[in-house]
Structure formats: C-alpha cells, structure tokens
Short mmCIF file of N, CA, C and O in Angstrom, two decimals:
data_model
loop_
_atom_site.label_atom_id
_atom_site.label_comp_id
_atom_site.label_asym_id
_atom_site.label_seq_id
_atom_site.Cartn_x
_atom_site.Cartn_y
_atom_site.Cartn_z
N MET L 1 97.72 102.69 82.06
CA MET L 1 98.88 102.97 82.82
C MET L 1 98.73 102.33 84.21
O MET L 1 97.69 102.23 84.71
N LEU L 2 99.85 101.91 84.78
CA LEU L 2 99.89 101.27 86.11
C LEU L 2 100.84 102.06 86.95
O LEU L 2 101.91 102.49 86.49
N ILE L 3 100.53 102.12 88.25
CA ILE L 3 101.40 102.61 89.23
C ILE L 3 101.55 101.53 90.30
O ILE L 3 100.56 100.97 90.74
N VAL L 4 102.77 101.27 90.68
CA VAL L 4 103.07 100.36 91.82
C VAL L 4 103.70 101.24 92.87
O VAL L 4 104.71 101.89 92.62
N SER L 5 103.10 101.25 94.05
CA SER L 5 103.52 102.20 95.07
C SER L 5 103.35 101.57 96.45
O SER L 5 102.41 100.87 96.72
N GLY L 6 104.26 101.95 97.38
CA GLY L 6 104.15 101.50 98.77
C GLY L 6 105.47 101.52 99.42
O GLY L 6 106.38 102.27 99.01
N HIS L 7 105.63 100.65 100.43
CA HIS L 7 106.89 100.55 101.12
C HIS L 7 107.16 99.16 101.59
O HIS L 7 106.32 98.34 101.73
N LEU L 8 108.42 98.94 101.82
CA LEU L 8 108.98 97.67 102.34
C LEU L 8 109.52 97.89 103.75
O LEU L 8 110.12 98.94 104.05
N ARG L 9 109.28 96.95 104.66
CA ARG L 9 109.93 96.95 105.95
C ARG L 9 111.19 96.09 105.79
O ARG L 9 111.13 94.96 105.35
N ILE L 10 112.35 96.67 106.15
CA ILE L 10 113.60 96.02 106.00
C ILE L 10 114.20 95.67 107.39
O ILE L 10 113.97 96.37 108.38
N ALA L 11 114.89 94.54 107.43
CA ALA L 11 115.55 94.11 108.72
C ALA L 11 116.32 95.29 109.30
O ALA L 11 116.96 96.01 108.56
N PRO L 12 116.26 95.44 110.64
CA PRO L 12 116.97 96.56 111.26
C PRO L 12 118.46 96.63 110.85
O PRO L 12 119.17 95.60 110.79
N GLY L 13 118.86 97.83 110.50
CA GLY L 13 120.25 98.06 110.07
C GLY L 13 120.57 97.68 108.67
O GLY L 13 121.73 97.82 108.25
N ARG L 14 119.62 97.19 107.89
CA ARG L 14 119.85 96.72 106.48
C ARG L 14 119.27 97.68 105.43
O ARG L 14 119.48 97.43 104.25
N ARG L 15 118.61 98.75 105.81
CA ARG L 15 117.95 99.61 104.87
C ARG L 15 118.92 100.18 103.83
O ARG L 15 118.67 100.09 102.58
N ASP L 16 120.01 100.77 104.21
CA ASP L 16 120.92 101.39 103.28
C ASP L 16 121.54 100.36 102.33
O ASP L 16 121.72 100.67 101.14
N ALA L 17 121.90 99.24 102.87
CA ALA L 17 122.50 98.16 102.05
C ALA L 17 121.43 97.71 101.02
O ALA L 17 121.75 97.41 99.84
N PHE L 18 120.17 97.57 101.42
CA PHE L 18 119.09 97.15 100.55
C PHE L 18 118.93 98.17 99.41
O PHE L 18 118.83 97.82 98.23
N ALA L 19 118.89 99.48 99.79
CA ALA L 19 118.75 100.53 98.79
C ALA L 19 119.87 100.48 97.77
O ALA L 19 119.65 100.60 96.58
N ALA L 20 121.11 100.33 98.27
CA ALA L 20 122.29 100.20 97.37
C ALA L 20 122.19 98.97 96.44
O ALA L 20 122.48 99.08 95.25
N ALA L 21 121.73 97.85 96.99
CA ALA L 21 121.63 96.63 96.18
C ALA L 21 120.46 96.75 95.16
O ALA L 21 120.49 96.05 94.19
N SER L 22 119.57 97.69 95.36
CA SER L 22 118.42 97.90 94.44
C SER L 22 118.81 98.73 93.23
O SER L 22 118.08 98.82 92.25
N LEU L 23 119.98 99.38 93.28
CA LEU L 23 120.39 100.31 92.20
C LEU L 23 120.39 99.61 90.84
O LEU L 23 119.90 100.20 89.85
N GLU L 24 120.87 98.38 90.74
CA GLU L 24 120.88 97.69 89.47
C GLU L 24 119.48 97.46 88.95
O GLU L 24 119.24 97.64 87.76
N ALA L 25 118.55 97.09 89.82
CA ALA L 25 117.15 96.91 89.36
C ALA L 25 116.54 98.24 88.86
O ALA L 25 115.81 98.24 87.92
N VAL L 26 116.89 99.36 89.53
CA VAL L 26 116.40 100.65 89.06
C VAL L 26 116.93 100.97 87.67
O VAL L 26 116.16 101.37 86.76
N VAL L 27 118.20 100.74 87.44
CA VAL L 27 118.82 100.98 86.10
C VAL L 27 118.11 100.10 85.08
O VAL L 27 117.73 100.59 84.04
N LEU L 28 118.00 98.83 85.35
CA LEU L 28 117.38 97.91 84.37
C LEU L 28 115.94 98.26 84.14
O LEU L 28 115.48 98.20 82.96
N ALA L 29 115.18 98.59 85.16
CA ALA L 29 113.75 98.95 85.02
C ALA L 29 113.62 100.20 84.09
O ALA L 29 112.85 100.23 83.14
N ARG L 30 114.44 101.20 84.38
CA ARG L 30 114.29 102.45 83.60
C ARG L 30 114.68 102.25 82.11
O ARG L 30 114.27 103.05 81.26
N GLU L 31 115.42 101.19 81.82
CA GLU L 31 115.75 100.88 80.44
C GLU L 31 114.74 99.92 79.79
O GLU L 31 114.75 99.69 78.61
N ALA L 32 113.83 99.34 80.63
CA ALA L 32 112.87 98.34 80.10
C ALA L 32 111.76 98.99 79.35
O ALA L 32 111.31 100.09 79.66
N PRO L 33 111.31 98.25 78.32
CA PRO L 33 110.13 98.76 77.55
C PRO L 33 108.95 99.02 78.48
O PRO L 33 108.62 98.17 79.33
N GLY L 34 108.34 100.11 78.31
CA GLY L 34 107.12 100.44 79.06
C GLY L 34 107.30 101.04 80.41
O GLY L 34 106.36 101.49 81.05
N CYS L 35 108.56 101.14 80.91
CA CYS L 35 108.83 101.77 82.22
C CYS L 35 108.86 103.25 82.04
O CYS L 35 109.70 103.79 81.29
N LEU L 36 107.99 103.92 82.76
CA LEU L 36 107.95 105.39 82.69
C LEU L 36 108.64 106.04 83.90
O LEU L 36 109.08 107.19 83.84
N ASP L 37 108.73 105.30 84.99
CA ASP L 37 109.47 105.78 86.17
C ASP L 37 109.68 104.62 87.11
O ASP L 37 108.85 103.67 87.17
N PHE L 38 110.79 104.61 87.88
CA PHE L 38 111.05 103.53 88.80
C PHE L 38 112.02 104.05 89.88
O PHE L 38 113.11 104.54 89.55
N VAL L 39 111.59 103.99 91.13
CA VAL L 39 112.34 104.51 92.27
C VAL L 39 112.29 103.53 93.40
O VAL L 39 111.19 103.08 93.78
N VAL L 40 113.40 103.23 94.01
CA VAL L 40 113.52 102.51 95.24
C VAL L 40 114.37 103.35 96.15
O VAL L 40 115.57 103.63 95.78
N SER L 41 113.83 103.87 97.26
CA SER L 41 114.65 104.84 98.06
C SER L 41 114.47 104.60 99.55
O SER L 41 113.40 104.16 100.03
N ALA L 42 115.52 104.96 100.25
CA ALA L 42 115.46 104.91 101.72
C ALA L 42 114.58 106.01 102.20
O ALA L 42 114.62 107.19 101.80
N ASP L 43 113.69 105.63 103.15
CA ASP L 43 112.81 106.68 103.73
C ASP L 43 113.63 107.65 104.58
O ASP L 43 114.51 107.24 105.36
N PRO L 44 113.34 108.97 104.52
CA PRO L 44 114.17 109.92 105.26
C PRO L 44 113.91 109.93 106.80
O PRO L 44 114.68 110.46 107.53
N LEU L 45 112.77 109.34 107.21
CA LEU L 45 112.43 109.37 108.61
C LEU L 45 112.51 108.02 109.32
O LEU L 45 112.85 107.95 110.50
N ASP L 46 112.19 106.96 108.63
CA ASP L 46 112.14 105.60 109.23
C ASP L 46 113.35 104.79 108.82
O ASP L 46 113.54 104.52 107.63
N PRO L 47 114.20 104.42 109.75
CA PRO L 47 115.49 103.73 109.41
C PRO L 47 115.27 102.33 108.93
O PRO L 47 116.26 101.71 108.44
N ASP L 48 114.07 101.79 108.90
CA ASP L 48 113.81 100.44 108.46
C ASP L 48 112.82 100.36 107.28
O ASP L 48 112.24 99.32 106.99
N ARG L 49 112.65 101.50 106.59
CA ARG L 49 111.61 101.56 105.54
C ARG L 49 112.29 101.94 104.19
O ARG L 49 113.10 102.88 104.12
N ILE L 50 111.89 101.25 103.13
CA ILE L 50 112.23 101.53 101.77
C ILE L 50 110.95 101.93 101.04
O ILE L 50 109.93 101.19 101.10
N ASN L 51 110.95 103.04 100.34
CA ASN L 51 109.83 103.49 99.56
C ASN L 51 109.99 103.03 98.15
O ASN L 51 111.01 103.02 97.58
N VAL L 52 108.86 102.56 97.56
CA VAL L 52 108.82 102.04 96.17
C VAL L 52 107.85 102.84 95.34
O VAL L 52 106.71 103.08 95.78
N PHE L 53 108.26 103.26 94.17
CA PHE L 53 107.34 103.91 93.20
C PHE L 53 107.73 103.47 91.81
O PHE L 53 108.88 103.60 91.40
N GLU L 54 106.73 102.94 91.11
CA GLU L 54 106.96 102.54 89.69
C GLU L 54 105.77 103.04 88.85
O GLU L 54 104.62 103.08 89.35
N ARG L 55 106.03 103.36 87.58
CA ARG L 55 104.97 103.76 86.67
C ARG L 55 105.22 103.06 85.35
O ARG L 55 106.34 103.13 84.81
N TRP L 56 104.26 102.31 84.86
CA TRP L 56 104.39 101.45 83.69
C TRP L 56 103.27 101.74 82.70
O TRP L 56 102.11 102.06 83.08
N SER L 57 103.61 101.56 81.42
CA SER L 57 102.60 101.77 80.32
C SER L 57 101.58 100.68 80.33
O SER L 57 100.41 100.96 80.04
N SER L 58 101.93 99.40 80.65
CA SER L 58 100.99 98.34 80.59
C SER L 58 101.30 97.20 81.57
O SER L 58 102.48 97.08 82.03
N THR L 59 100.32 96.40 81.88
CA THR L 59 100.52 95.21 82.73
C THR L 59 101.52 94.27 82.13
O THR L 59 102.38 93.73 82.78
N ASP L 60 101.41 94.02 80.81
CA ASP L 60 102.31 93.10 80.16
C ASP L 60 103.77 93.53 80.27
O ASP L 60 104.67 92.68 80.54
N GLU L 61 104.04 94.84 80.14
CA GLU L 61 105.42 95.32 80.27
C GLU L 61 105.90 95.24 81.70
O GLU L 61 107.05 94.86 81.95
N LEU L 62 105.04 95.50 82.64
CA LEU L 62 105.38 95.34 84.06
C LEU L 62 105.73 93.87 84.31
O LEU L 62 106.78 93.57 84.95
N LEU L 63 104.91 92.96 83.98
CA LEU L 63 105.11 91.55 84.22
C LEU L 63 106.32 90.99 83.48
O LEU L 63 107.04 90.17 84.01
N ALA L 64 106.60 91.47 82.32
CA ALA L 64 107.83 91.05 81.56
C ALA L 64 109.07 91.47 82.35
O ALA L 64 109.97 90.71 82.47
N PHE L 65 109.06 92.64 82.95
CA PHE L 65 110.23 93.08 83.71
C PHE L 65 110.29 92.34 85.03
O PHE L 65 111.36 91.94 85.45
N ARG L 66 109.19 92.06 85.66
CA ARG L 66 109.20 91.47 87.00
C ARG L 66 109.82 90.08 86.98
O ARG L 66 110.38 89.69 87.96
N GLY L 67 109.75 89.36 85.91
CA GLY L 67 110.26 87.99 85.80
C GLY L 67 110.97 87.46 87.00
O GLY L 67 110.43 86.55 87.61
N ASP L 68 112.11 87.95 87.40
CA ASP L 68 112.91 87.37 88.42
C ASP L 68 112.69 87.94 89.82
O ASP L 68 112.71 87.21 90.83
N GLY L 69 112.48 89.22 89.93
CA GLY L 69 112.29 89.90 91.22
C GLY L 69 113.61 89.87 92.01
O GLY L 69 114.66 89.57 91.49
N PRO L 70 113.54 90.24 93.24
CA PRO L 70 114.75 90.32 94.09
C PRO L 70 115.45 88.94 94.22
O PRO L 70 114.78 87.87 94.18
N ASP L 71 116.77 88.91 94.36
CA ASP L 71 117.45 87.67 94.59
C ASP L 71 117.21 87.22 96.02
O ASP L 71 116.69 87.93 96.82
N ASP L 72 117.62 85.96 96.31
CA ASP L 72 117.39 85.39 97.63
C ASP L 72 117.96 86.27 98.76
O ASP L 72 117.31 86.39 99.82
N GLY L 73 119.10 86.86 98.59
CA GLY L 73 119.68 87.70 99.63
C GLY L 73 118.85 88.92 99.94
O GLY L 73 118.70 89.26 101.07
N MET L 74 118.24 89.49 98.92
CA MET L 74 117.37 90.64 99.14
C MET L 74 116.07 90.25 99.82
O MET L 74 115.61 90.96 100.72
N TRP L 75 115.52 89.09 99.48
CA TRP L 75 114.28 88.67 100.10
C TRP L 75 114.50 88.46 101.60
O TRP L 75 113.58 88.73 102.39
N ALA L 76 115.67 88.04 101.99
CA ALA L 76 115.96 87.82 103.40
C ALA L 76 115.91 89.08 104.24
O ALA L 76 115.57 89.08 105.40
N ASP L 77 116.15 90.26 103.58
CA ASP L 77 116.11 91.54 104.28
C ASP L 77 114.68 92.13 104.40
O ASP L 77 114.50 92.99 105.20
N ILE L 78 113.76 91.63 103.59
CA ILE L 78 112.39 92.17 103.61
C ILE L 78 111.59 91.45 104.69
O ILE L 78 111.39 90.27 104.63
N VAL L 79 111.15 92.18 105.72
CA VAL L 79 110.42 91.61 106.79
C VAL L 79 108.90 91.97 106.72
O VAL L 79 108.12 91.45 107.53
N GLY L 80 108.52 92.79 105.83
CA GLY L 80 107.12 93.19 105.62
C GLY L 80 107.03 94.07 104.39
O GLY L 80 107.99 94.66 103.93
N ALA L 81 105.77 94.15 103.88
CA ALA L 81 105.56 94.96 102.68
C ALA L 81 104.12 95.50 102.64
O ALA L 81 103.20 94.77 103.04
N ASP L 82 104.01 96.67 102.13
CA ASP L 82 102.67 97.28 101.87
C ASP L 82 102.82 97.98 100.52
O ASP L 82 103.02 99.16 100.43
N VAL L 83 102.81 97.18 99.46
CA VAL L 83 103.00 97.67 98.09
C VAL L 83 101.79 97.19 97.26
O VAL L 83 101.38 96.06 97.35
N HIS L 84 101.21 98.12 96.50
CA HIS L 84 100.02 97.81 95.70
C HIS L 84 100.14 98.31 94.29
O HIS L 84 100.91 99.27 94.01
N ARG L 85 99.41 97.66 93.43
CA ARG L 85 99.37 98.06 91.98
C ARG L 85 98.05 98.79 91.73
O ARG L 85 97.01 98.30 92.12
N TYR L 86 98.13 99.96 91.07
CA TYR L 86 96.96 100.73 90.78
C TYR L 86 96.81 100.89 89.25
O TYR L 86 97.79 101.24 88.58
N GLU L 87 95.63 100.63 88.73
CA GLU L 87 95.35 100.82 87.32
C GLU L 87 94.78 102.23 87.16
O GLU L 87 93.79 102.54 87.77
N ILE L 88 95.43 103.02 86.32
CA ILE L 88 95.07 104.41 86.17
C ILE L 88 94.23 104.56 84.90
O ILE L 88 94.65 104.20 83.80
N ALA L 89 93.06 105.17 85.07
CA ALA L 89 92.17 105.38 83.92
C ALA L 89 92.40 106.68 83.19
O ALA L 89 92.22 106.75 82.00
N SER L 90 92.89 107.72 83.86
CA SER L 90 93.14 108.98 83.19
C SER L 90 94.25 109.72 84.01
O SER L 90 94.48 109.48 85.16
N VAL L 91 94.92 110.63 83.26
CA VAL L 91 95.97 111.40 83.83
C VAL L 91 95.81 112.87 83.40
O VAL L 91 95.46 113.17 82.27
N GLY L 92 96.07 113.79 84.35
CA GLY L 92 95.98 115.23 84.05
C GLY L 92 97.07 115.97 84.82
O GLY L 92 97.76 115.39 85.60
N PRO L 93 97.19 117.25 84.57
CA PRO L 93 98.18 118.07 85.27
C PRO L 93 97.91 118.04 86.76
O PRO L 93 96.77 118.02 87.20
N ALA L 94 98.99 118.25 87.55
CA ALA L 94 98.87 118.31 89.01
C ALA L 94 98.50 119.74 89.44
O ALA L 94 98.77 120.65 88.81
#
C-alpha cells in the first residue's frame, strides 16, 4: 500500500479556485483501479495551502492514474510543494 501526503503552496488568492478545479481529478481518482482514498482540500487555516492525501493499493496503479497530472493552468498556480510518497508495510486499527 502507498500513501501520498503533503501540501501544495498555491499562488495568493488562487487556493479556492485550485481546490474547485481539482474536483474532477478527485472523482476520477476515486473511480480508478487501486485507489483507496483521494482528497485535495483547502487548508482551514492557511489561505495559500492545499492539503493532499491519497491511498493506493500499488505503485503500478498510482502511476497508471498519474499519467497526465495537472493541466498547464493548474501548474501555474502551484508555487511550492511538500508532498511525499510513503510505502506502507503494515496496517492496523487506530
């Protein structure tokens, strides 16, 4: 299992538009084979931050979905990123 988690820094004043534009990617990801969870959300405290959380069954399924990534318009709004992929060896109750 893989988790992709972190945050994006978005150009000032563009966070809510970026979150709205991400809705289609969220819908497509949640329908994709191997996607267990996928969230792109506006941070409740930081007006220029988008939080990212994804959970995938395998690297192959993650990479198959990633294919295209954000369109050029969305890339223009991203001014920084701190997002990492974690390979999970075991899972248990919280």
